Coordinates of C-alpha atoms in Angstrom, one line a residue:
Chain P
X84 CA 0.0 0.0 0.0
X85 CA 1.3 3.5 -0.9
X86 CA 1.7 5.4 2.3
X87 CA 2.3 9.1 2.7
X88 CA 3.7 10.1 6.1
X89 CA 2.6 13.4 7.7
X90 CA 5.1 14.4 10.4
X91 CA 3.0 16.4 12.9
X92 CA 4.2 18.8 15.6
X93 CA 3.2 18.8 19.2
X94 CA 4.2 21.0 22.1
X95 CA 3.3 20.4 25.8
X96 CA 1.2 17.3 24.9
X97 CA -1.0 18.9 22.3
X98 CA -0.8 19.2 18.5
X99 CA 0.3 22.5 17.1
X100 CA -2.2 24.0 14.6
X101 CA 0.3 23.6 11.7
X102 CA -0.3 19.8 12.0
X103 CA -3.7 20.3 10.3
X104 CA -1.9 21.9 7.3
X105 CA 0.6 19.1 7.1
X106 CA -2.2 16.5 7.0
X107 CA -4.0 18.5 4.4
X108 CA -0.9 18.6 2.1
X109 CA -0.3 14.9 2.8
X110 CA -3.9 14.0 1.9
X111 CA -3.7 15.9 -1.4
X112 CA -0.5 13.9 -2.2
X113 CA -2.0 10.6 -1.1
X114 CA -5.1 11.1 -3.2
X115 CA -2.9 11.9 -6.3
X116 CA -0.9 8.8 -5.6
X117 CA -3.8 6.5 -4.6
X118 CA -2.6 5.9 -1.0
X119 CA -3.2 6.4 2.7
X120 CA -2.0 9.1 5.1
X121 CA -0.2 7.9 8.1
X122 CA 0.3 10.8 10.6
X123 CA 3.2 10.5 13.1
X124 CA 4.0 12.6 16.0
X125 CA 6.9 12.3 18.5
X126 CA 6.1 12.9 22.2
X127 CA 7.1 11.9 25.7
X128 CA 3.8 10.2 26.3
X129 CA 0.3 11.1 25.1
X130 CA -0.8 13.8 22.8
X131 CA -4.4 14.4 23.9
X132 CA -5.8 15.6 20.6
X133 CA -3.7 13.4 18.3
X134 CA -6.5 11.7 16.5
X135 CA -8.2 15.0 15.7
X136 CA -6.2 15.2 12.4
X137 CA -8.5 12.4 11.1
X138 CA -10.8 15.2 10.2
X139 CA -8.3 16.5 7.7
X140 CA -7.6 13.1 6.1
X141 CA -5.3 11.1 8.4
X142 CA -6.1 7.4 8.1
X143 CA -3.9 6.6 11.1
X144 CA -2.1 8.5 13.8
X145 CA 0.9 7.0 15.4
X146 CA 2.4 8.7 18.6
X147 CA 6.0 7.7 18.8
X148 CA 6.9 7.9 22.4
X149 CA 10.3 8.2 24.2
X150 CA 11.2 9.8 27.5
X151 CA 13.7 12.1 25.5
X152 CA 10.8 13.4 23.4
X153 CA 9.3 15.8 26.1
X154 CA 11.0 18.6 24.0
X155 CA 12.3 18.5 20.5
X156 CA 15.1 16.0 20.2
X157 CA 17.0 16.4 16.9
X158 CA 18.8 13.1 17.0
X159 CA 15.9 11.2 18.5
X160 CA 13.1 12.4 16.3
X161 CA 15.5 12.0 13.3
X162 CA 16.2 8.4 14.1
X163 CA 12.6 7.4 15.0
X164 CA 11.1 9.0 11.9
X165 CA 13.8 7.8 9.5
X166 CA 13.0 4.2 10.6
X167 CA 9.3 4.7 9.9
X168 CA 9.8 6.7 6.6
X169 CA 12.1 4.2 4.8
X170 CA 9.2 2.2 3.4
X171 CA 6.8 5.1 2.6
X172 CA 6.2 6.8 -0.7
X173 CA 6.5 10.4 0.5
X174 CA 7.0 12.2 3.8
X175 CA 5.5 15.6 4.5
X176 CA 7.0 17.9 7.2
X177 CA 6.2 21.6 7.9
X178 CA 8.8 24.2 7.3
X179 CA 8.7 25.4 10.9
X180 CA 11.6 25.9 13.3
X181 CA 11.4 22.2 14.1
X182 CA 10.6 20.9 10.6
X183 CA 13.4 22.9 9.0
X184 CA 15.8 21.3 11.4
X185 CA 14.4 17.8 11.3
X186 CA 13.5 17.2 7.6
X187 CA 17.2 17.5 6.3
X188 CA 18.3 15.1 9.0
X189 CA 15.7 12.5 8.0
X190 CA 16.6 13.0 4.3
X191 CA 20.3 12.5 4.9
X192 CA 19.7 9.4 7.0
X193 CA 17.6 7.9 4.2
X194 CA 19.9 9.3 1.5
X195 CA 16.9 10.8 -0.2
X196 CA 16.3 14.3 -1.6
X197 CA 14.2 17.0 0.1
X198 CA 12.2 19.9 -1.3
X199 CA 11.8 22.6 1.4
X200 CA 9.3 25.4 1.9
X201 CA 6.8 23.9 -0.6
X202 CA 3.7 25.8 -1.5
X203 CA 2.1 23.3 -3.9
X204 CA 2.3 19.5 -4.3
X205 CA 1.4 17.3 -7.2
X206 CA 2.3 14.1 -9.0
X207 CA 3.6 13.8 -12.6
X208 CA 3.8 10.3 -13.9
X209 CA 5.7 8.4 -11.2
X210 CA 7.4 11.5 -9.7
X211 CA 6.2 13.8 -6.9
X212 CA 6.3 17.4 -7.9
X213 CA 6.4 20.5 -5.8
X214 CA 6.4 24.3 -6.3
X215 CA 8.7 26.2 -4.0
X216 CA 9.9 29.8 -3.8
X217 CA 13.5 30.5 -4.7
X218 CA 15.4 33.7 -4.5
X219 CA 13.2 34.4 -1.4
X220 CA 10.0 34.4 -3.5
X221 CA 11.3 36.5 -6.4
X222 CA 10.9 33.3 -8.5
X223 CA 9.0 30.0 -8.2
X224 CA 10.6 26.7 -9.0
X225 CA 8.6 23.6 -10.0
X226 CA 10.7 20.6 -8.9
X227 CA 10.5 17.0 -9.6
X228 CA 11.5 14.5 -6.9
X229 CA 12.5 11.1 -8.1
X230 CA 13.3 8.3 -5.6
X231 CA 11.2 7.0 -2.7
X232 CA 10.3 8.3 -0.3
X233 CA 10.1 11.8 -1.7
X234 CA 10.6 14.3 1.2
X235 CA 8.9 17.7 1.4
X236 CA 8.4 20.4 3.9
X237 CA 5.4 22.6 3.4
X238 CA 5.4 26.3 4.2
X239 CA 3.1 27.2 7.1
X240 CA 0.0 29.2 6.3
X241 CA -0.2 28.0 2.7
X242 CA -2.1 24.7 2.9
X243 CA -5.4 25.8 4.4
X244 CA -6.8 22.9 6.4
X245 CA -9.5 21.1 4.4
X246 CA -11.9 18.7 6.0
X247 CA -11.9 15.2 4.5
X248 CA -12.6 12.9 7.3
X249 CA -10.8 9.5 7.7
X250 CA -10.7 7.3 10.8
X251 CA -7.5 8.8 12.4
X252 CA -7.0 5.5 14.2
X253 CA -4.7 6.1 17.1
X254 CA -1.8 4.0 18.2
X255 CA 0.9 4.6 20.8
X256 CA 4.3 3.2 19.8
X257 CA 7.2 3.3 22.2
X258 CA 10.5 4.0 20.4
X259 CA 13.9 2.6 21.2
X260 CA 16.9 4.7 20.2
X261 CA 20.3 3.3 19.3
X262 CA 22.1 5.9 21.5
X263 CA 21.3 8.7 23.9
X264 CA 20.7 11.9 21.9
X265 CA 23.8 14.1 21.8
X266 CA 21.9 17.3 21.1
X267 CA 19.6 18.1 23.9
X268 CA 17.0 21.0 24.2
X269 CA 17.6 21.9 27.9
X270 CA 14.8 24.4 28.1
X271 CA 12.4 26.5 26.0
X272 CA 12.5 30.1 27.1
X273 CA 9.5 32.4 26.5
X274 CA 10.3 35.1 23.9
X275 CA 11.3 38.6 25.0
X276 CA 7.8 39.8 24.1
X277 CA 4.7 37.8 24.6
X278 CA 3.6 38.8 21.1
X279 CA 2.4 36.5 18.3
X280 CA 5.2 35.4 15.9
X281 CA 5.1 37.6 12.8
X282 CA 5.2 34.5 10.6
X283 CA 2.1 33.0 12.2
X284 CA 0.0 36.2 12.5
X285 CA -2.9 36.7 10.2
X286 CA -2.5 40.5 10.3
X287 CA 1.0 42.1 10.3
X288 CA 1.8 45.7 10.9
X289 CA 5.3 46.4 9.8
X290 CA 7.3 49.6 10.3
X291 CA 10.4 50.9 8.5
X292 CA 12.8 53.8 8.6
X293 CA 9.9 56.2 8.1
X294 CA 9.1 55.7 11.8
X295 CA 12.2 57.8 12.5
X296 CA 12.8 56.6 16.1
X297 CA 12.5 53.2 17.8
X298 CA 10.1 54.6 20.4
X299 CA 7.6 55.4 17.6
X300 CA 7.0 51.6 17.2
X301 CA 4.6 52.0 20.2
X302 CA 2.3 53.6 17.7
X303 CA 2.3 50.4 15.5
X304 CA 1.9 48.2 18.6
X305 CA -1.3 50.2 19.4
X306 CA -2.5 49.7 15.8
X307 CA -1.8 46.0 16.0
X308 CA -3.7 45.8 19.3
X309 CA -6.7 47.6 17.7
X310 CA -6.6 45.0 14.9
X311 CA -7.1 42.1 17.4
X312 CA -5.4 39.1 18.8
X313 CA -4.2 37.8 15.5
X314 CA -2.1 40.8 14.7
X315 CA 1.7 41.1 15.1
X316 CA 4.3 43.9 14.6
X317 CA 6.9 43.4 11.9
X318 CA 9.9 45.4 10.8
X319 CA 12.0 46.2 7.7
X320 CA 15.6 45.2 7.5
X321 CA 16.8 48.8 7.8
X322 CA 15.3 49.2 11.3
X323 CA 16.5 45.7 12.4
X324 CA 20.0 46.5 11.3
X325 CA 19.8 49.8 13.1
X326 CA 19.0 47.8 16.3
X327 CA 15.5 49.4 16.7
X328 CA 13.7 46.0 16.6
X329 CA 14.7 42.3 17.1
X330 CA 15.5 40.2 14.2
X331 CA 12.6 37.9 15.0
X332 CA 10.3 40.6 13.6
X333 CA 12.2 41.2 10.4
X334 CA 10.1 40.6 7.2
X335 CA 12.1 40.1 4.0
X336 CA 14.8 38.1 2.4
X337 CA 17.1 37.8 5.4
X338 CA 14.2 37.7 7.8
X339 CA 10.8 36.0 7.6
X340 CA 8.5 35.4 4.7
X341 CA 5.0 36.1 5.7
X342 CA 1.6 35.4 4.0
X343 CA -0.9 37.1 6.3
X344 CA -4.5 38.0 5.3
X345 CA -3.7 41.6 5.8
X346 CA -0.3 43.4 5.7
X347 CA 0.4 47.0 6.7
X348 CA 3.6 48.6 5.4
X349 CA 4.1 51.7 7.4
X350 CA 7.0 54.0 6.5
X351 CA 8.5 51.2 4.4
X352 CA 9.7 52.2 0.9
X353 CA 9.6 48.7 -0.5
X354 CA 13.1 47.5 -1.2
X355 CA 13.2 44.3 -3.4
X356 CA 14.3 42.2 -0.5
X357 CA 11.4 43.4 1.6
X358 CA 8.8 42.8 -1.1
X359 CA 10.2 39.3 -1.5
X360 CA 9.1 38.6 2.1
X361 CA 5.5 39.9 2.0
X362 CA 4.3 39.9 -1.6
X363 CA 2.1 36.8 -1.0
X364 CA 0.0 38.6 1.6
X365 CA -3.6 38.6 0.6
X366 CA -4.2 42.3 1.1
X367 CA -1.5 44.9 1.3
X368 CA -1.9 48.4 2.7
X369 CA 0.9 51.0 2.3
X370 CA 1.3 54.2 4.2
X371 CA 4.1 56.4 3.1
X372 CA 4.9 60.0 2.5
X373 CA 6.7 59.4 -0.8
X374 CA 4.1 58.9 -3.6
X375 CA 6.8 57.3 -5.7
X376 CA 7.8 54.7 -3.2
X377 CA 7.9 51.2 -4.8
X378 CA 5.6 49.8 -2.1
X379 CA 2.7 51.6 -3.6
X380 CA 3.1 49.6 -6.9
X381 CA 2.2 46.3 -5.1
X382 CA -0.1 47.7 -2.4
X383 CA -3.8 47.1 -2.9
X384 CA -4.6 50.2 -0.9
X385 CA -2.2 53.1 -0.4
X386 CA -2.4 56.4 1.6
X387 CA 0.1 59.1 0.8
X388 CA 1.0 61.2 3.7
X389 CA 2.3 61.7 7.2
X390 CA 2.2 58.4 9.0
X391 CA 2.4 60.2 12.4
X392 CA -1.1 61.6 11.6
X393 CA -2.5 58.6 9.6
X394 CA -1.6 55.7 12.0
X395 CA -3.2 57.2 15.1
X396 CA -6.3 58.1 13.2
X397 CA -6.5 54.6 11.7
X398 CA -6.1 53.1 15.2
X399 CA -8.9 55.3 16.5
X400 CA -11.2 54.3 13.7
X401 CA -10.5 50.6 14.3
X402 CA -11.0 51.0 18.1
X403 CA -14.3 52.5 17.4
X404 CA -15.3 49.6 15.3
X405 CA -14.1 47.1 17.9
X406 CA -16.1 48.9 20.5
X407 CA -19.3 49.0 18.5
Chain T
X627 CA 40.4 25.0 17.7
X628 CA 40.0 24.1 14.0
X629 CA 36.9 25.5 12.3
X630 CA 35.6 25.0 8.8
X631 CA 33.2 27.5 7.4
X632 CA 31.2 26.7 4.3
X633 CA 30.2 29.6 2.2
X634 CA 28.2 30.1 -1.0
X635 CA 28.2 32.7 -3.8
X636 CA 24.7 34.0 -4.2
X637 CA 23.0 36.9 -5.9
X638 CA 22.8 40.1 -3.7
X639 CA 19.5 40.3 -1.9
X640 CA 18.7 43.5 -3.7
X641 CA 19.2 41.8 -7.1
X642 CA 16.3 41.7 -9.5
X643 CA 15.8 38.2 -10.9
X644 CA 15.0 37.2 -14.5
X645 CA 14.5 33.7 -15.8
X646 CA 17.2 32.6 -18.2
X647 CA 16.7 31.2 -21.7
X648 CA 16.7 27.6 -20.5
X649 CA 13.6 28.3 -18.4
X650 CA 15.1 26.6 -15.3
X651 CA 17.7 28.9 -14.1
X652 CA 18.2 32.7 -13.7
X653 CA 19.8 35.0 -16.2
X654 CA 23.0 36.0 -14.3
X655 CA 23.8 39.0 -16.5
X656 CA 23.6 42.3 -14.5
X657 CA 23.2 40.3 -11.3
X658 CA 25.7 41.3 -8.5
X659 CA 26.9 38.3 -6.6
X660 CA 28.0 38.3 -3.0
X661 CA 28.7 36.0 -0.2
X662 CA 25.4 34.5 1.0
X663 CA 24.4 36.9 3.9
X664 CA 23.9 34.1 6.4
X665 CA 27.4 32.7 5.7
X666 CA 28.8 36.1 6.8
X667 CA 27.6 35.3 10.3
X668 CA 29.3 31.9 10.1
X669 CA 32.6 33.5 9.1
X670 CA 32.4 36.1 11.8
X671 CA 31.6 33.6 14.5
X672 CA 34.5 31.5 13.5
X673 CA 36.8 34.5 13.7
X674 CA 35.5 35.5 17.1
X675 CA 35.9 31.9 18.4
X676 CA 39.5 31.8 17.1
X677 CA 40.3 35.2 18.6
X678 CA 38.8 34.1 22.0
X679 CA 40.7 30.9 21.9
X680 CA 43.9 32.8 21.1
X681 CA 44.7 30.5 18.2
X682 CA 43.5 27.9 15.7
X683 CA 42.8 27.6 12.1
X684 CA 39.8 28.6 9.9
X685 CA 39.3 26.8 6.6
X686 CA 36.8 28.3 4.2
X687 CA 35.1 25.8 1.9
X688 CA 32.9 26.7 -1.1
X689 CA 31.4 24.5 -3.8
X690 CA 30.9 26.2 -7.1
X691 CA 32.5 27.5 -10.3
X692 CA 35.7 29.5 -10.4
X693 CA 33.9 32.6 -9.5
X694 CA 33.3 31.1 -6.0
X695 CA 37.0 31.9 -5.4
X696 CA 35.9 35.5 -5.0
X697 CA 33.6 34.4 -2.2
X698 CA 36.4 32.4 -0.5
X699 CA 38.7 35.4 -0.9
X700 CA 36.1 37.6 0.8
X701 CA 36.2 35.3 3.8
X702 CA 40.0 35.2 3.8
X703 CA 39.9 39.0 3.7
X704 CA 37.8 39.0 6.9
X705 CA 40.5 36.9 8.5
X706 CA 40.1 33.2 7.6
X707 CA 43.3 31.3 7.0
X708 CA 43.0 29.2 3.9
X709 CA 40.4 28.1 1.3
X710 CA 39.2 25.0 -0.5
X711 CA 37.2 25.4 -3.7
X712 CA 35.2 22.3 -4.5
X713 CA 35.1 23.1 -8.2
X714 CA 32.1 22.2 -10.3
X715 CA 30.1 23.9 -13.0
X716 CA 27.0 21.9 -12.1
X717 CA 24.5 23.8 -10.1
X718 CA 22.0 21.6 -8.4
X719 CA 18.6 22.3 -6.8
X720 CA 19.2 19.2 -4.8
X721 CA 21.1 19.7 -1.5
X722 CA 22.0 16.0 -0.9
X723 CA 24.7 15.6 -3.6
X724 CA 26.2 18.9 -2.5
X725 CA 26.2 17.8 1.2
X726 CA 27.9 14.5 0.2
X727 CA 30.7 16.3 -1.6
X728 CA 31.3 18.8 1.2
X729 CA 31.1 16.0 3.9
X730 CA 33.7 14.0 1.9
X731 CA 36.2 16.9 2.0
X732 CA 35.5 17.8 5.6
X733 CA 36.1 14.2 6.7
X734 CA 39.8 14.7 5.9
X735 CA 40.0 18.0 7.9
X736 CA 38.9 16.7 11.4
X737 CA 37.5 20.0 12.5
X738 CA 36.2 20.9 16.0
X739 CA 33.4 22.9 14.4
X740 CA 31.8 23.2 11.0
X741 CA 29.8 26.3 10.4
X742 CA 27.2 27.1 7.7
X743 CA 24.8 29.9 7.1
X744 CA 21.3 28.7 8.0
X745 CA 20.2 28.9 4.4
X746 CA 21.4 30.2 1.1
X747 CA 19.3 33.1 -0.3
X748 CA 19.3 31.7 -3.8
X749 CA 17.8 28.2 -3.6
X750 CA 16.4 28.8 -0.1
X751 CA 17.0 25.1 0.6
X752 CA 18.3 25.3 4.2
X753 CA 19.4 21.7 4.1
X754 CA 23.1 21.3 3.3
X755 CA 24.3 22.1 6.8
X756 CA 22.2 19.6 8.7
X757 CA 22.7 17.0 6.0
X758 CA 26.5 17.3 6.3
X759 CA 26.1 17.0 10.1
X760 CA 24.1 13.7 9.7
X761 CA 26.5 12.3 7.1
X762 CA 29.5 13.0 9.3
X763 CA 27.6 11.7 12.3
X764 CA 28.3 14.9 14.3
X765 CA 26.1 16.8 16.7
X766 CA 24.2 19.4 14.7
X767 CA 22.3 22.5 15.7
X768 CA 20.6 24.7 13.1
X769 CA 19.6 28.4 13.0
X770 CA 21.8 29.4 16.0
X771 CA 21.1 32.9 17.2
X772 CA 23.4 32.8 20.3
X773 CA 26.4 30.6 21.1
X774 CA 28.7 29.7 24.0
X775 CA 31.5 27.2 23.5
X776 CA 34.1 25.7 25.7
X777 CA 36.7 23.1 24.8
X778 CA 34.3 20.2 24.5
X779 CA 30.7 21.5 24.8
X780 CA 28.5 24.2 23.5
X781 CA 25.2 25.9 24.4
X782 CA 23.2 27.5 21.6
X783 CA 19.9 29.3 21.4
X784 CA 17.6 29.0 18.5
X785 CA 14.4 30.8 17.9
X786 CA 11.2 28.7 17.6
X787 CA 7.6 29.9 17.1
X788 CA 6.7 31.7 20.3
X789 CA 10.0 30.9 22.2
X790 CA 13.7 30.2 22.3
X791 CA 15.2 26.7 22.5
X792 CA 18.3 26.4 24.7
X793 CA 20.3 23.6 23.1
X794 CA 23.3 21.7 24.6
X795 CA 25.7 19.8 22.4
X796 CA 29.2 18.2 22.5
X797 CA 32.0 19.0 20.1
X798 CA 32.9 18.3 17.4
X799 CA 29.7 19.8 16.0
X800 CA 28.0 21.3 12.9
X801 CA 26.2 24.5 13.4
X802 CA 24.2 26.8 11.1
X803 CA 24.0 30.5 11.9
X804 CA 21.0 32.8 12.1
X805 CA 21.0 36.6 11.7
X806 CA 21.6 38.3 15.0
X807 CA 24.3 35.9 16.2
X808 CA 27.0 38.6 15.6
X809 CA 27.8 41.7 13.5
X810 CA 30.0 40.6 10.6
X811 CA 33.1 42.8 10.2
X812 CA 34.0 44.6 7.0
X813 CA 37.4 43.4 5.7
X814 CA 40.1 46.0 6.3
X815 CA 42.4 47.0 3.4
X816 CA 45.2 45.1 5.2
X817 CA 43.0 42.0 5.3
X818 CA 42.2 42.3 1.6
X819 CA 45.9 42.6 0.7
X820 CA 46.7 39.6 3.0
X821 CA 43.9 37.5 1.5
X822 CA 45.6 37.7 -1.9
X823 CA 48.5 35.7 -0.5
X824 CA 46.5 33.1 1.4
X825 CA 46.2 29.7 -0.3
X826 CA 43.1 28.4 -2.0
X827 CA 43.2 24.7 -2.9
X828 CA 41.1 23.8 -6.0
X829 CA 39.6 20.4 -5.9
X830 CA 37.5 19.4 -8.9
X831 CA 34.4 17.4 -7.7
X832 CA 31.8 15.4 -9.6
X833 CA 28.4 15.6 -7.9
X834 CA 26.2 12.5 -7.5
X835 CA 23.1 12.6 -9.8
X836 CA 20.3 14.9 -8.5
X837 CA 17.0 13.4 -7.4
X838 CA 15.3 16.8 -7.0
X839 CA 15.4 18.8 -10.2
X840 CA 14.0 22.1 -11.3
X841 CA 11.7 21.5 -14.3
X842 CA 10.4 25.1 -14.6
X843 CA 11.4 28.4 -13.1
X844 CA 8.8 31.2 -13.3
X845 CA 8.4 34.7 -11.9
X846 CA 5.5 35.1 -9.4
X847 CA 2.4 36.8 -10.9
X848 CA 2.5 40.6 -10.6
X849 CA 0.2 42.0 -8.0
X850 CA -2.5 44.2 -9.3
X851 CA -1.7 46.9 -6.8
X852 CA -1.1 50.5 -7.2
X853 CA -4.3 52.0 -5.9
X854 CA -4.0 55.1 -3.9
X855 CA -7.0 55.6 -1.7
X856 CA -6.1 59.2 -1.0
X857 CA -3.8 61.7 0.7
X858 CA -3.3 62.2 4.4
X859 CA -5.5 61.5 7.3
X860 CA -8.7 62.3 5.4
X861 CA -8.3 59.1 3.5
X862 CA -8.5 56.9 6.6
X863 CA -12.3 56.4 6.7
X864 CA -12.3 55.4 3.1
X865 CA -9.4 53.0 3.7
X866 CA -11.3 51.4 6.6
X867 CA -14.5 51.1 4.5
X868 CA -12.6 49.4 1.6
X869 CA -10.9 47.0 4.0
X870 CA -14.2 46.1 5.5
X871 CA -16.5 46.1 2.5
X872 CA -14.3 45.4 -0.5
X873 CA -11.4 43.4 0.7
X874 CA -13.4 41.9 3.6
X875 CA -10.1 41.9 5.6
X876 CA -11.4 43.3 8.8

C-alpha cells in the first residue's frame, strides 16, 4: 500500500495548529498517488488531541513515544522518523523551526532528496512534484522528486486545512533509540515579548525607517492591538539592522517570509528584499509620505501622507469599530 | 580550535531576478553576486571563536565554479586562514549531492566545528548544513542565534515559534548560523591585501546525480496593486471602508 507520512508537531502534549496543514498537504498527495495518510508525532507520552487530524484526512495517527521526546530531540526524532519513513512513498513535514531542522536530518539518514518550503504539491507520472519559492520568493521553481520516499516540507500558512474525514485510528508506539541523543534541548524560554510570531499572524503591521525613532513603534503596537489578537508587529531590514527592533520581527529576504490575510507597510519604501518577504500577503496596505515609493506599486490600498497623523487616526477608527 | 566555514556565492538580496533562456535557471547578467548573507555570520563567528581561543585555524570551503573563489577570498579578507574550492560547474537544486561532496572533504579535515549559514538566499533550501552533520555523524544545531562554547561542549539558542530553545551539544559539531548571532566585520584593506597571498586549494568534484530537479522556473504573478486611496488623514475612513466592504479583511 502506498503510504504518505505526515510528520505532525506537538508541544506540551498537544498538536500544534500547523499539524492540520501538514495533513491537508499529505492528503492531497496521497489522493494523487492513490494511497493512505499515516500521521506520526513524536512525544514523551500522550498527545491528547492526536486523533483530531483524522478530520483532515489522516487514516492513522501514530504517537512515537520516548522519554527524551518531552521537548524536540533532533537526533531522537530523526532516528525514529527515518526508521518509519524508509518504506513510505512520501514524507511531509512543515517548514517550521522544528521541521526545518528535522527534515534534512531524515533526508540525509535515508539518502533521499528533500524539497523545502513547498507551496504546492502534485504528481507527474511516477514523480512527486512541488512548487517552492526560490530567491526568497522572487521566483518559483517547479521541482520533480525522483526516488522513494520523496521528502517535502510545506510552508506554514499555505495549505489551508481542508476537512476530508478519515478514521484517524490512534496507536501509541514506544521507540527505542540506538544511543542517547547528543543534542539536547535543555529548556524553552519564553520570547522577550509575549507577542504572536510575525510568521504566524494573520495580520501584520510592519514599520520601516519612516518611523524615525524606535520609540515610535509603540504607535504600531497600538495599531496591531486595535486589529485584534491575530495581529503582530513586523519590521523592515533597515530598522532591524539599526537595532531598533529584534531580528525575530524582520520581514524580507534575510528575515521571515509572511503570507498574512492583511499586511500594513508603514514608512517602508519597499526594497526588493522586503517585497520578497511579503508579496504573498492577501491584502497589502501601504502608508508612506513618498508617492513614488515602490511599495505603492504592489499595495492594494495606499495612503500618501504623514504616518504620524494617519496611523493614530486609523487606530482610533479601528478601536471605534471594535467597541461597536 | 580548527573550524571549517562553508560559504556560497549567491545573488545580492537586492538583485532583480530574471528567468534565463533555459527556463530553469536565472539570467546571471547584470546580477551582482556576493557571499550568502547568512554565511557572513558563520565566518564572523569562526573569527571570534578563534580570537577568543587565542589560536587555531579557519578553513573556508565553497562549492561552485571558479567565481566562487571571490567568495572564498572575501572570507579570507575577513581573517580566515585558507580556502578550499570544490570546483564544479554543475548547479543543483538538490542539497544532498552537495552535502555529500562537502562532507567527503570535511572528513579529511577533522574540525572541531563546522559552520554554515542557516540557508542560502538563492535556492532557499536550508538543508546542506544539517545533511552534512548527519553524514559526518556529528552533533548538529541549526539556526543558531546565540552561542557559547568551551573546549568540549557548547550551548546554543535557536528561535522557535513563540519561544527560544536552549540547546546543549558536544564538540565536534556542525552549526548553522542565524542573523543576530553577531555583527559581521568589514574586511580592512590590510585583510584584503593579506587575502591575496592566502592559499586556495582547488579540488574538482563530480556531484552525484540529483533526485530533485527544477523543471520550470517562473516569476510570481504581478500583484494588481497601485491603488492610492487618498492623501493624508482624510483618506483613513475610506481605507477602513474598503478594507471592510471590498477586501473583507477586517
